[in-house]
Amino acid sequence: MKKILLCGSLLLATGAFSQVLTEDFEGLGGALPSGWTSVSTTPGAGSWVTGNAALSNAGGFWPVPAHTNFAQVNDDICNCNLSAAYLVSPVMNFTGLSGVALQYSFVDDLSYGGNPHLVEVTTNGGSTWTNVYTYAPTAANINWQDNLVSLGAATDNASAVQVRFKYDDAGAWATGLAIDDVVVQQPLLNDAKLLSASVARFALINTNSVLSVDVQNVGGNAITSLTIDWNDGTSHAQTISASIAPGAVLTVAHPTALNYATAVEKNLNVTVTQVNSVADANPTNNTGATVHNTVSTVAPKAVVIEEGTGTWCGWCPRGAVAMEALTTAHPTDFIGIAVHNGDPMTVTAYDGGANFSGFPGANVDRALLGVSVSTNLFNQYYNDRVTIAVPASVSVGGNVIGNSIQVFAGAHFYTPMTGGNYRLAAVVSEDGVTGTTSAYNQANYYSGGGQGVMGGYELLSDPVPAADMVYDHVGRALLGGYDGQAGSVPATIVDGTLGSATWTYTVPATSDIAKMHIVVLLIDNNTGEIINAIQSSVSQLVGLSELVEAIDMKVYPNPATDLVNISFDANGGDYSVTATDMAGVTISTLEMTNASGAQKVSLPVSGLASGVYFITVSHNGVSSTKRIVVQ
């Protein structure tokens, strides 16, 4: 609900404050609130409006949690001159007030150019405007941010004050500016706003984890100390020296680290209790919460980058070059998948699920969505995420019989989790994909070298003929769906919980099974993020010779507790039966000489830790593998 308050009361020593205007832009159906105006270089198409991200087709750029509707101006809709698009507030009376500040939330997307937004103020009906703030981003940031701006001494005791937000696309194909939750008020003296509290989501047992708290000074006094408490059932209040000017934001590390000796999940309530050694004047904005888990085992982490591409996209060779560079540099823990759009390699469900807003674009672990593409950026994404602790390891196994691949996916959790909704999925990818029609021609804006060196594409024509193109990492199929297989991971998760799924994929005659990979994904279905992943070529899973011939074997009981039985028909000769764990470590091997006819062997498993294991029967370079669960 919106409300506009005109007030001339003085700030009281008790901590009361004077609020002049509030606006949240809800329920307006596209129109601006009463008293607000839009002044634009291109009125109409380039005017400020109200609504959600879908209104401006900017859902990929403007995340909307907690901001369902807001004021916005957007180049994607306008495609016009927006060198000056002002959102102007109503006239406000500051009689009897001094030190009035503007608080607001915003998204200023500068990914594709444009100038940072300005806040300007007038006290004479708009005859002159004074700049009081220029956004100075330290890095590309397309998330909602909170800001506090002093309107300056010129507005003290003024009777006709207006503020305006200026958007300037600088002639670029920029995205736009979004503004929400505007508050104009005389701030309290000692008032800290807790913006966020964060700690590593997962950490190894007996390891220190530091809680970080982002605090904004929304008061009139400079902050020199804060008392912050995090509570997991026990209070951990500490007073921390700080230096935060009015309006500024500081990240504060809590001196008391989190450290637990067992695998646990802890819900942490975080509170700023004191500012400058007195009670915070406005306790309504002082609290936050976060969750922390300790894991009993460190699981290897792989980074998955799904790159949106298409043969029609002239900038997309940049993505192919980046994928190859990362695959070469990090062959074991980087997984690249090319998600095609609008060409013969498109998998509609994959393209739709990835929902790229531009091409080339990339989703990194489905945690960073629609990000830009280059080799340097891919390296940055990889380095930022490869060291993140994860709650589970994943495994992949498989059999091939004829043109069918049977895929075994597993997950092993090392921490208890409540409210989880995890799922297993798999992606089939293929290297060396070629085509003969013009639809396989690759558009190439790097041709001729005018855009610089791009992995050899600068030496090729535009388009590159299909006869000269080979496409790698091509996403061919989703097993379990884009969001994963429901029920593949138990709803109740404790340290040691196992998840599993099995799928069968029939390889089309147009694909080469020897050039295919299986990527198993563990997905947090609450957030959509890929928590962990593993990749294996089909030939690594089953042995290249098995692509022609397979051993028909059975493994039972499954799950097993004491013994696991393996039966198969031997054609004469030497056979080996091997058990390995998810890391590929051999647990036991049984050699059989001159075996012929029906065979049955038993392996003891009672001494093994609960988890997922693989049983492989091999003969003359041919092998078959079955996945088992030991309880």
XYZ file of C-alpha atoms in Angstrom, residues 104 106 108 110 115-120 130-137 147-150 164 166:
24
model
C 15.230 3.514 -2.069
C 17.109 -0.118 -7.303
C 20.717 -0.380 -12.530
C 24.936 -1.576 -16.956
C 25.514 5.697 -17.746
C 24.962 5.061 -14.017
C 21.776 6.620 -12.701
C 21.651 9.968 -10.884
C 19.559 11.392 -8.052
C 18.880 15.117 -8.324
C 21.317 19.711 -8.110
C 22.970 16.305 -8.309
C 23.181 14.642 -4.875
C 24.128 11.102 -5.916
C 25.717 9.246 -8.855
C 25.675 5.448 -8.788
C 29.240 4.108 -8.774
C 29.147 0.340 -9.311
C 20.571 3.019 -1.115
C 20.456 5.988 1.251
C 21.180 9.492 -0.041
C 21.374 12.720 1.936
C 14.148 12.840 -9.490
C 17.686 10.046 -14.079
